[in-house]
Amino acid sequence: VDNVHTNPAEWRDGKLHITRYTDSHSCQKCPANMCKTDILSLYPTSTPRFYTGDGSNDLCPVLSLCERDTAWPRIGFSLCKKLREREVKCSVREWKNAVAIVERLEELC
């Protein structure tokens, strides 16, 4: 893993304080604290991108993926259900546990 994009957090006075990843973005589909499509745009589309998610807020970034990319929705969660109901440009590989993802990535390396 080269990068992790998440809401910053720190312990202060024995409590976990979480702040927003970003203060604003223009996407109406993503939560106010983070546009995952904006984060995906930081990575070049010239090489395959792999996106793993499970929630409804993961649909927006999956819709931005292209033909050489792969979406990994977790079986039994809302993203998987939504992707079964629509066509997307990228490949879709459903997963139940992370072993399936690791095995596929090992095949590619």
Tab-separated table of C-alpha atoms in Angstrom:
chain	number	residue	atom	x	y	z
A	1	VAL	CA	0.000	0.000	0.000
A	2	ASP	CA	1.520	3.289	-1.098
A	3	ASN	CA	-1.163	5.684	0.119
A	4	VAL	CA	-4.127	5.727	2.458
A	5	HIS	CA	-6.752	8.423	2.114
A	6	THR	CA	-8.903	8.784	5.211
A	7	ASN	CA	-10.219	11.341	7.640
A	8	PRO	CA	-7.348	12.507	9.856
A	9	ALA	CA	-7.629	11.457	13.487
A	10	GLU	CA	-5.662	11.962	16.667
A	11	TRP	CA	-5.969	11.141	20.338
A	12	ARG	CA	-6.357	14.145	22.644
A	13	ASP	CA	-7.249	13.990	26.297
A	14	GLY	CA	-8.114	10.316	26.023
A	15	LYS	CA	-10.619	10.874	23.165
A	16	LEU	CA	-10.317	10.226	19.456
A	17	HIS	CA	-10.807	13.442	17.455
A	18	ILE	CA	-11.625	13.004	13.781
A	19	THR	CA	-11.494	15.855	11.280
A	20	ARG	CA	-12.653	16.031	7.692
A	21	TYR	CA	-10.398	14.853	4.888
A	22	THR	CA	-11.427	17.954	2.979
A	23	ASP	CA	-13.521	20.977	3.817
A	24	SER	CA	-15.317	21.193	0.505
A	25	HIS	CA	-15.740	19.621	-2.896
A	26	SER	CA	-18.229	19.967	-5.727
A	27	CYS	CA	-19.533	16.394	-5.922
A	28	GLN	CA	-23.177	16.081	-4.909
A	29	LYS	CA	-23.034	12.272	-4.622
A	30	CYS	CA	-20.286	11.950	-2.017
A	31	PRO	CA	-20.342	12.808	1.689
A	32	ALA	CA	-19.262	16.357	2.569
A	33	ASN	CA	-16.021	15.198	4.182
A	34	MET	CA	-14.537	13.352	1.207
A	35	CYS	CA	-15.038	12.949	-2.545
A	36	LYS	CA	-13.512	9.607	-3.420
A	37	THR	CA	-13.712	10.440	-7.130
A	38	ASP	CA	-11.453	13.447	-6.517
A	39	ILE	CA	-9.006	11.144	-4.757
A	40	LEU	CA	-9.091	8.652	-7.653
A	41	SER	CA	-8.279	11.472	-10.062
A	42	LEU	CA	-4.882	11.790	-8.336
A	43	TYR	CA	-3.877	8.470	-9.901
A	44	PRO	CA	-3.098	8.154	-13.620
A	45	THR	CA	-5.636	6.370	-15.791
A	46	SER	CA	-2.805	5.019	-17.952
A	47	THR	CA	-2.281	2.158	-15.488
A	48	PRO	CA	-4.979	-0.093	-14.013
A	49	ARG	CA	-6.606	1.138	-10.825
A	50	PHE	CA	-8.275	-1.154	-8.290
A	51	TYR	CA	-11.072	0.172	-6.120
A	52	THR	CA	-12.411	-1.782	-3.157
A	53	GLY	CA	-15.591	-0.722	-1.399
A	54	ASP	CA	-18.859	-1.799	0.102
A	55	GLY	CA	-21.077	1.207	0.809
A	56	SER	CA	-23.365	3.413	-1.231
A	57	ASN	CA	-20.799	6.211	-1.006
A	58	ASP	CA	-18.448	4.045	-3.085
A	59	LEU	CA	-20.696	4.130	-6.165
A	60	CYS	CA	-19.572	7.586	-7.312
A	61	PRO	CA	-15.879	6.659	-7.601
A	62	VAL	CA	-16.677	3.321	-9.255
A	63	LEU	CA	-18.648	5.166	-11.931
A	64	SER	CA	-15.505	7.166	-12.734
A	65	LEU	CA	-13.385	4.064	-13.365
A	66	CYS	CA	-12.477	3.155	-16.964
A	67	GLU	CA	-12.144	-0.095	-18.937
A	68	ARG	CA	-8.696	-1.042	-17.592
A	69	ASP	CA	-9.764	-0.544	-13.964
A	70	THR	CA	-11.407	-3.013	-11.584
A	71	ALA	CA	-14.051	-2.412	-8.927
A	72	TRP	CA	-14.145	-4.835	-6.004
A	73	PRO	CA	-17.565	-4.612	-4.287
A	74	ARG	CA	-18.043	-6.698	-1.154
A	75	ILE	CA	-20.780	-9.319	-1.489
A	76	GLY	CA	-23.869	-8.630	0.596
A	77	PHE	CA	-23.347	-4.873	0.871
A	78	SER	CA	-25.029	-1.952	-0.885
A	79	LEU	CA	-22.316	-1.254	-3.485
A	80	CYS	CA	-22.473	-4.830	-4.724
A	81	LYS	CA	-26.246	-4.653	-5.033
A	82	LYS	CA	-26.093	-1.323	-6.898
A	83	LEU	CA	-23.472	-2.601	-9.355
A	84	ARG	CA	-25.584	-5.656	-10.146
A	85	GLU	CA	-28.340	-3.264	-11.288
A	86	ARG	CA	-26.273	-1.131	-13.684
A	87	GLU	CA	-23.562	-1.240	-16.290
A	88	VAL	CA	-20.167	0.289	-15.601
A	89	LYS	CA	-17.076	0.753	-17.766
A	90	CYS	CA	-14.711	-1.134	-15.463
A	91	SER	CA	-14.432	-4.817	-14.619
A	92	VAL	CA	-16.321	-5.865	-11.497
A	93	ARG	CA	-15.079	-8.647	-9.222
A	94	GLU	CA	-17.209	-9.358	-6.194
A	95	TRP	CA	-15.520	-10.530	-3.006
A	96	LYS	CA	-16.513	-12.082	0.284
A	97	ASN	CA	-13.141	-11.866	2.036
A	98	ALA	CA	-9.884	-10.095	1.282
A	99	VAL	CA	-8.158	-13.346	0.296
A	100	ALA	CA	-9.869	-13.172	-3.123
A	101	ILE	CA	-8.429	-9.721	-3.726
A	102	VAL	CA	-4.927	-10.703	-2.630
A	103	GLU	CA	-4.974	-13.811	-4.815
A	104	ARG	CA	-5.993	-11.794	-7.884
A	105	LEU	CA	-3.335	-9.140	-7.256
A	106	GLU	CA	-0.712	-11.872	-6.877
A	107	GLU	CA	-1.767	-13.263	-10.276
A	108	LEU	CA	-1.143	-9.867	-11.826
A	109	CYS	CA	2.317	-9.406	-10.325
